XYZ file of N, CA, C and O in Angstrom:
544
model
N -164.510 139.958 34.618
C -163.592 139.260 35.621
C -162.276 139.910 35.666
O -161.769 140.388 34.712
N -161.718 139.982 36.771
C -160.273 140.521 36.982
C -159.402 139.351 36.670
O -159.481 138.422 37.118
N -158.251 139.710 36.032
C -157.086 138.902 35.710
C -156.336 138.695 36.890
O -156.326 139.498 37.835
N -155.964 137.517 37.116
C -155.300 137.212 38.406
C -154.097 138.289 38.627
O -153.855 138.572 39.915
N -153.299 138.627 37.701
C -152.274 139.564 37.912
C -152.685 141.018 38.457
O -152.012 141.831 38.821
N -154.075 141.163 38.277
C -154.711 142.517 38.571
C -155.287 142.517 40.055
O -155.692 143.581 40.546
N -155.332 141.266 40.629
C -155.863 141.307 41.943
C -154.818 141.738 42.964
O -153.815 141.258 42.883
N -155.120 142.583 43.754
C -154.070 143.349 44.604
C -153.709 142.380 45.713
O -154.436 141.318 45.988
N -152.485 142.471 46.052
C -152.116 141.629 47.174
C -152.884 141.665 48.291
O -152.958 140.733 49.169
N -153.339 142.901 48.705
C -154.297 143.173 49.832
C -155.435 142.199 49.576
O -155.900 141.578 50.612
N -156.134 142.265 48.354
C -157.326 141.341 48.368
C -156.903 139.733 48.317
O -157.686 138.951 48.896
N -155.778 139.467 47.981
C -155.351 138.193 48.007
C -155.141 137.627 49.509
O -155.681 136.602 49.881
N -154.640 138.598 50.233
C -154.488 138.493 51.720
C -155.897 138.261 52.286
O -156.109 137.290 53.143
N -156.871 139.090 51.929
C -158.133 139.069 52.314
C -158.815 137.683 52.164
O -159.361 137.045 53.025
N -158.676 137.100 50.925
C -159.244 135.683 50.699
C -158.517 134.632 51.525
O -159.220 133.670 51.823
N -157.156 134.772 51.564
C -156.475 133.803 52.479
C -157.007 133.907 53.964
O -157.138 132.731 54.609
N -157.231 135.044 54.412
C -157.792 135.052 55.745
C -159.245 134.540 55.857
O -159.612 133.778 56.850
N -159.934 134.717 54.920
C -161.351 134.140 54.828
C -161.240 132.768 54.899
O -161.977 131.939 55.489
N -160.294 132.104 54.015
C -160.188 130.755 54.037
C -159.708 130.129 55.285
O -160.203 129.212 55.802
N -158.807 130.870 56.058
C -158.308 130.490 57.346
C -159.456 130.432 58.249
O -159.553 129.481 59.164
N -160.322 131.429 58.297
C -161.506 131.590 59.177
C -162.392 130.437 58.794
O -162.847 129.731 59.762
N -162.523 130.027 57.530
C -163.559 128.891 57.332
C -163.007 127.652 57.836
O -163.841 126.850 58.184
N -161.670 127.524 57.809
C -161.142 126.071 58.308
C -160.861 126.147 59.765
O -160.278 125.084 60.192
N -161.147 127.193 60.402
C -160.530 127.160 61.793
C -161.486 126.420 62.821
O -160.982 126.227 63.882
N -162.630 126.306 62.427
C -163.480 125.434 63.272
C -163.355 123.956 62.690
O -163.040 123.743 61.574
N -163.700 122.919 63.512
C -163.518 121.605 63.071
C -164.684 121.282 62.015
O -164.394 120.233 61.310
N -165.580 122.196 61.806
C -166.631 121.876 61.099
C -166.620 122.597 59.830
O -167.378 123.707 59.672
N -165.735 122.438 58.959
C -165.568 123.188 57.598
C -166.698 122.837 56.615
O -166.696 121.658 56.032
N -167.749 123.672 56.537
C -169.024 123.421 55.910
C -168.996 123.804 54.471
O -168.294 124.755 53.929
N -169.894 123.028 53.695
C -170.014 123.556 52.385
C -170.576 124.900 52.190
O -170.185 125.601 51.419
N -171.272 125.345 53.232
C -171.813 126.725 53.405
C -170.642 127.729 53.267
O -170.834 128.655 52.548
N -169.709 127.428 54.060
C -168.602 128.201 54.272
C -167.760 128.498 52.945
O -167.324 129.443 52.546
N -167.665 127.169 52.332
C -166.888 127.270 51.050
C -167.661 128.026 49.898
O -167.081 128.853 49.152
N -169.088 127.822 49.860
C -169.888 128.453 48.980
C -169.770 130.111 49.120
O -169.651 130.858 48.369
N -169.631 130.416 50.518
C -169.606 131.910 50.996
C -168.442 132.529 50.414
O -168.226 133.537 49.855
N -167.164 131.588 50.573
C -165.876 132.103 50.046
C -165.924 132.354 48.566
O -165.492 133.379 48.020
N -166.603 131.442 47.825
C -166.632 131.741 46.335
C -167.589 132.801 45.858
O -167.305 133.384 44.971
N -168.771 132.945 46.825
C -169.712 133.978 46.478
C -168.981 135.514 46.642
O -169.140 136.361 45.766
N -168.132 135.495 47.886
C -167.425 136.693 48.127
C -166.429 137.057 46.976
O -166.304 138.242 46.463
N -165.764 136.018 46.425
C -164.779 136.315 45.308
C -165.630 136.809 44.099
O -165.229 137.791 43.584
N -166.730 136.185 43.930
C -167.498 136.567 42.788
C -168.061 137.923 42.835
O -167.933 138.622 41.852
N -168.402 138.381 44.025
C -168.878 139.576 44.190
C -167.837 140.845 43.881
O -167.852 141.890 43.613
N -166.463 140.373 43.980
C -165.439 141.280 43.831
C -164.766 140.936 42.428
O -163.702 141.442 42.124
N -165.560 140.356 41.538
C -165.056 139.960 40.260
C -163.765 139.022 39.986
O -163.109 139.154 39.167
N -163.666 138.165 41.005
C -162.751 137.137 41.028
C -163.276 135.823 40.569
O -164.226 135.404 41.286
N -162.774 135.194 39.499
C -163.209 133.956 39.136
C -162.861 132.768 40.106
O -161.869 132.848 40.934
N -163.557 131.822 40.016
C -163.156 130.569 40.941
C -161.820 130.057 40.688
O -161.131 129.565 41.641
N -161.499 130.073 39.353
C -159.981 129.610 39.062
C -158.983 130.571 39.677
O -158.022 130.009 40.315
N -159.353 131.880 39.615
C -158.418 132.848 40.343
C -158.347 132.666 41.761
O -157.390 132.699 42.310
N -159.494 132.345 42.373
C -159.537 132.124 43.845
C -158.731 130.866 44.186
O -157.930 130.850 45.175
N -158.951 129.896 43.446
C -158.192 128.557 43.619
C -156.669 128.924 43.693
O -155.899 128.432 44.332
N -156.249 129.576 42.706
C -154.796 130.166 42.539
C -154.297 130.903 43.728
O -153.211 130.721 44.254
N -155.225 131.863 44.216
C -154.747 132.601 45.474
C -154.623 131.669 46.597
O -153.624 131.865 47.298
N -155.555 130.736 46.824
C -155.456 129.774 47.998
C -154.265 128.932 47.920
O -153.738 128.451 49.003
N -153.928 128.510 46.760
C -152.884 127.490 46.523
C -151.459 128.322 46.664
O -150.256 127.655 46.620
N -151.444 129.655 46.598
C -150.109 130.531 46.592
C -150.139 131.470 47.781
O -150.265 132.614 47.596
N -150.050 130.863 48.938
C -150.153 131.765 50.048
C -149.132 132.933 50.067
O -147.935 132.758 49.554
N -149.368 134.102 50.472
C -148.482 135.246 50.723
C -148.394 135.567 52.048
O -149.144 135.116 52.853
N -147.556 136.627 52.561
C -147.282 136.925 53.862
C -148.579 137.859 54.158
O -148.604 139.070 53.699
N -149.412 137.455 55.127
C -150.473 138.084 55.414
C -150.155 139.316 56.552
O -150.849 140.402 56.604
N -149.193 139.056 57.299
C -148.796 140.096 58.365
C -148.524 141.426 57.688
O -149.047 142.559 58.297
N -147.979 141.489 56.662
C -147.553 142.882 56.076
C -148.776 143.547 55.239
O -148.676 144.725 54.828
N -149.845 142.592 54.950
C -150.904 143.324 54.187
C -152.188 143.451 55.017
O -153.051 142.723 54.794
N -152.087 144.409 55.763
C -153.255 144.688 56.615
C -153.988 145.848 55.838
O -153.430 146.920 55.567
N -155.199 145.960 55.820
C -156.137 146.966 55.440
C -155.734 148.287 56.117
O -155.656 148.266 57.449
N -155.792 149.474 55.322
C -155.348 150.708 55.953
C -156.519 151.493 56.203
O -156.598 152.075 57.353
N -157.487 151.726 55.444
C -158.578 152.667 55.638
C -159.593 151.945 56.517
O -159.846 150.729 56.599
N -160.474 152.840 57.230
C -161.435 152.202 58.193
C -162.606 151.569 57.225
O -163.087 150.409 57.519
N -162.781 152.085 55.981
C -163.651 151.495 55.038
C -163.264 149.936 54.772
O -163.863 149.156 54.753
N -161.898 149.925 54.412
C -161.582 148.483 53.982
C -161.476 147.661 55.302
O -161.869 146.408 55.080
N -161.127 148.088 56.425
C -161.146 147.315 57.565
C -162.496 146.721 57.862
O -162.862 145.512 58.221
N -163.493 147.641 57.831
C -164.895 147.187 58.028
C -165.395 146.256 56.965
O -166.071 145.090 57.342
N -165.114 146.515 55.734
C -165.402 145.801 54.681
C -164.867 144.205 54.947
O -165.673 143.249 54.633
N -163.434 144.107 55.106
C -162.871 142.793 55.403
C -163.597 142.036 56.646
O -163.654 140.910 56.622
N -163.578 142.888 57.678
C -164.107 142.187 58.948
C -165.637 141.669 58.736
O -165.977 140.743 59.279
N -166.240 142.441 57.943
C -167.678 142.134 57.540
C -167.687 140.728 56.909
O -168.431 139.895 57.193
N -166.897 140.621 55.860
C -166.791 139.436 55.123
C -166.381 138.348 56.054
O -166.895 137.033 56.011
N -165.382 138.418 56.862
C -165.031 137.452 57.878
C -166.092 137.221 58.867
O -166.314 135.836 59.201
N -167.054 137.933 59.217
C -168.052 137.809 60.188
C -169.161 136.957 59.363
O -169.629 135.897 59.849
N -169.413 137.350 58.279
C -170.273 136.637 57.301
C -169.805 135.095 57.175
O -170.688 134.219 57.229
N -168.431 134.978 57.018
C -168.116 133.567 56.889
C -168.225 132.936 58.094
O -168.823 131.487 58.160
N -168.050 133.322 59.256
C -168.077 132.453 60.657
C -169.556 132.322 60.901
O -169.872 131.427 61.641
N -170.524 133.210 60.326
C -171.794 133.103 60.743
C -172.524 132.209 59.589
O -173.927 131.992 59.761
N -171.815 131.754 58.656
C -172.450 130.963 57.422
C -173.238 129.769 57.983
O -174.317 129.354 57.426
N -172.658 129.189 59.063
C -173.515 127.917 59.539
C -174.255 128.250 60.689
O -174.768 127.315 61.389
N -174.496 129.562 60.963
C -175.341 129.829 62.108
C -174.781 129.569 63.427
O -175.323 129.773 64.406
N -173.494 129.364 63.536
C -172.888 129.073 64.779
C -171.410 129.741 64.889
O -170.768 129.665 63.857
N -171.125 130.493 65.806
C -169.872 131.057 65.998
C -168.985 129.974 67.009
O -169.260 130.259 68.174
N -168.019 129.304 66.590
C -167.228 128.478 67.408
C -166.325 129.388 68.301
O -165.836 130.309 67.794
N -165.870 128.829 69.474
C -164.756 129.476 70.146
C -163.558 129.740 69.302
O -163.057 130.936 69.378
N -163.225 128.801 68.409
C -162.064 129.172 67.543
C -162.257 130.341 66.590
O -161.374 131.086 66.382
N -163.460 130.370 66.084
C -163.752 131.456 65.204
C -163.769 132.725 65.954
O -163.458 133.789 65.396
N -164.312 132.734 67.113
C -164.404 133.895 67.830
C -163.064 134.519 68.193
O -162.530 135.676 67.998
N -162.077 133.528 68.652
C -160.787 134.043 68.789
C -160.188 134.460 67.582
O -159.266 135.504 67.641
N -160.202 133.874 66.543
C -159.714 134.295 65.247
C -160.045 135.806 64.849
O -159.265 136.546 64.490
N -161.460 136.056 65.137
C -161.985 137.412 64.872
C -161.193 138.336 65.760
O -160.917 139.506 65.160
N -161.170 137.926 66.997
C -160.373 138.822 67.922
C -158.918 139.181 67.386
O -158.443 140.330 67.328
N -158.372 138.132 66.853
C -156.887 138.319 66.332
C -156.883 139.242 65.115
O -156.052 140.096 65.047
N -157.941 139.068 64.297
C -157.855 139.942 63.089
C -158.202 141.329 63.291
O -157.551 142.207 62.857
N -159.196 141.610 64.251
C -159.522 142.967 64.682
C -158.304 143.653 65.383
O -157.841 144.818 65.055
N -157.482 142.880 66.137
C -156.266 143.510 66.723
C -155.203 143.766 65.559
O -154.493 144.747 65.540
N -155.154 142.582 64.643
C -154.089 142.904 63.576
C -154.413 144.087 62.619
O -153.504 144.683 62.039
N -155.788 144.560 62.475
C -156.083 145.528 61.773
C -155.873 146.801 62.475
O -156.291 147.859 61.863
N -155.439 146.874 63.702
C -154.919 148.014 64.328
C -156.012 148.730 65.195
O -156.000 149.769 65.561
N -156.967 147.833 65.567
C -157.959 148.565 66.591
C -157.399 148.350 67.904
O -156.475 147.397 68.152
N -157.874 149.083 68.824
C -157.515 149.210 70.196
C -157.830 147.944 70.983
O -158.851 147.475 70.714
N -156.862 147.305 71.674
C -156.981 146.107 72.371
C -158.284 146.028 73.216
O -159.097 145.200 73.167
N -158.539 147.437 73.944
C -159.669 147.341 74.908
C -161.127 147.423 74.043
O -162.228 147.145 74.715
N -161.033 147.533 72.798
C -162.218 147.745 71.819
C -162.540 146.320 71.195
O -163.582 146.161 70.607
N -161.579 145.336 71.180
C -161.597 144.273 70.305
C -162.780 143.349 70.506
O -163.634 143.230 69.610
N -163.251 143.053 71.922
C -164.317 142.229 71.957
C -165.551 142.943 71.562
O -166.589 142.382 71.022
N -165.608 144.244 71.984
C -166.913 145.054 71.557
C -166.995 145.040 70.156
O -168.226 144.904 69.668
N -166.005 145.146 69.342
C -166.034 145.252 67.928
C -166.483 143.897 67.300
O -167.448 143.741 66.581
N -165.872 142.696 67.904
C -166.341 141.474 67.338
C -167.818 141.219 67.577
O -168.480 140.748 66.891
N -168.142 141.434 68.821
C -169.592 141.226 69.330
C -170.562 142.068 68.446
O -171.529 141.621 67.931
N -170.217 143.271 68.074
C -171.004 144.304 67.305
C -170.991 143.653 65.968
O -172.221 143.643 65.384
N -169.868 143.142 65.375
C -169.938 142.701 63.934
C -170.770 141.552 63.764
O -171.645 141.276 62.892
N -170.646 140.574 64.811
C -171.518 139.389 64.806
C -172.957 139.590 64.898
O -173.818 139.091 64.069
N -173.281 140.552 65.797
C -174.612 141.073 66.031
C -175.213 141.626 64.690
O -176.263 141.333 64.262
N -174.555 142.450 64.128
C -174.842 143.123 62.840
C -175.097 142.265 61.834
O -176.139 142.291 61.018
N -174.304 141.267 61.661
C -174.444 140.239 60.624
C -175.653 139.362 60.862
O -176.491 139.030 59.918
N -175.802 138.974 62.118
C -176.899 138.111 62.572
C -178.325 138.728 62.100
O -179.216 138.136 61.625
N -178.434 140.138 62.364
C -179.612 140.769 62.223
C -179.695 141.498 60.622
O -180.764 141.942 60.197
N -178.586 141.057 59.784
C -178.781 141.299 58.437
C -178.444 142.713 57.875
O -178.761 143.212 57.063
N -177.504 143.403 58.920
C -177.102 144.769 58.446
C -176.145 144.641 57.239
O -175.360 143.650 57.182
N -176.031 145.632 56.343
C -175.049 145.561 55.324
C -173.836 146.360 55.746
O -173.922 147.095 56.684
N -172.791 146.276 54.843
C -171.566 147.003 55.173
C -171.725 148.491 55.273
O -171.218 149.038 56.146
N -172.574 149.069 54.449
C -172.628 150.631 54.704
C -173.448 151.058 55.902
O -173.031 152.090 56.394
N -174.346 150.351 56.229
C -175.117 150.539 57.670
C -173.996 150.472 58.716
O -174.034 151.213 59.685
N -173.255 149.486 58.818
C -172.192 149.189 59.829
C -171.300 150.246 59.782
O -170.944 150.862 60.808
N -170.707 150.577 58.604
C -169.755 151.740 58.516
C -170.359 153.065 59.101
O -169.572 153.711 59.741
N -171.635 153.237 58.644
C -172.178 154.597 59.081
C -172.374 154.679 60.656
O -172.086 155.463 61.195
N -172.705 153.457 61.112
C -172.794 153.422 62.781
C -171.477 153.488 63.389
O -171.360 154.030 64.502
N -170.414 152.887 62.784
C -169.095 152.849 63.462
C -168.616 154.335 63.327
O -167.781 154.742 64.329
N -168.874 155.052 62.375
C -168.298 156.415 62.313
C -169.141 157.364 63.016
O -168.538 158.608 63.155
N -170.185 157.123 63.424
C -171.157 158.086 64.143
C -171.385 157.794 65.515
O -170.987 156.651 66.120
């Protein structure tokens, strides 16, 4: 497990975004919460560390992923989060659009990217498949 002080600010920002995404529809489900902790676990972050991150918000605006790999990685997690309950609410959809834009994608591509990510997660594509398709 990673110590809390070794968790990058970028990764902390990522989990705060995931949390925001989870609570942006009126139906904050146990599935979404489980998904959040599962995501953390996959990245070597203990639930105690995750709790700490969520309780100490940082400025998200300045901590935007830079590489295409990182952007896709984070958008994938966000999409998995909104699809956890099998429904994409209008709030979740517009939050996704906001993040795609915030991550520096062109405005005219935002809806296409959001729709692509949702479709990819629905049919069970993994991150590397998505990255490969987006690069080619």
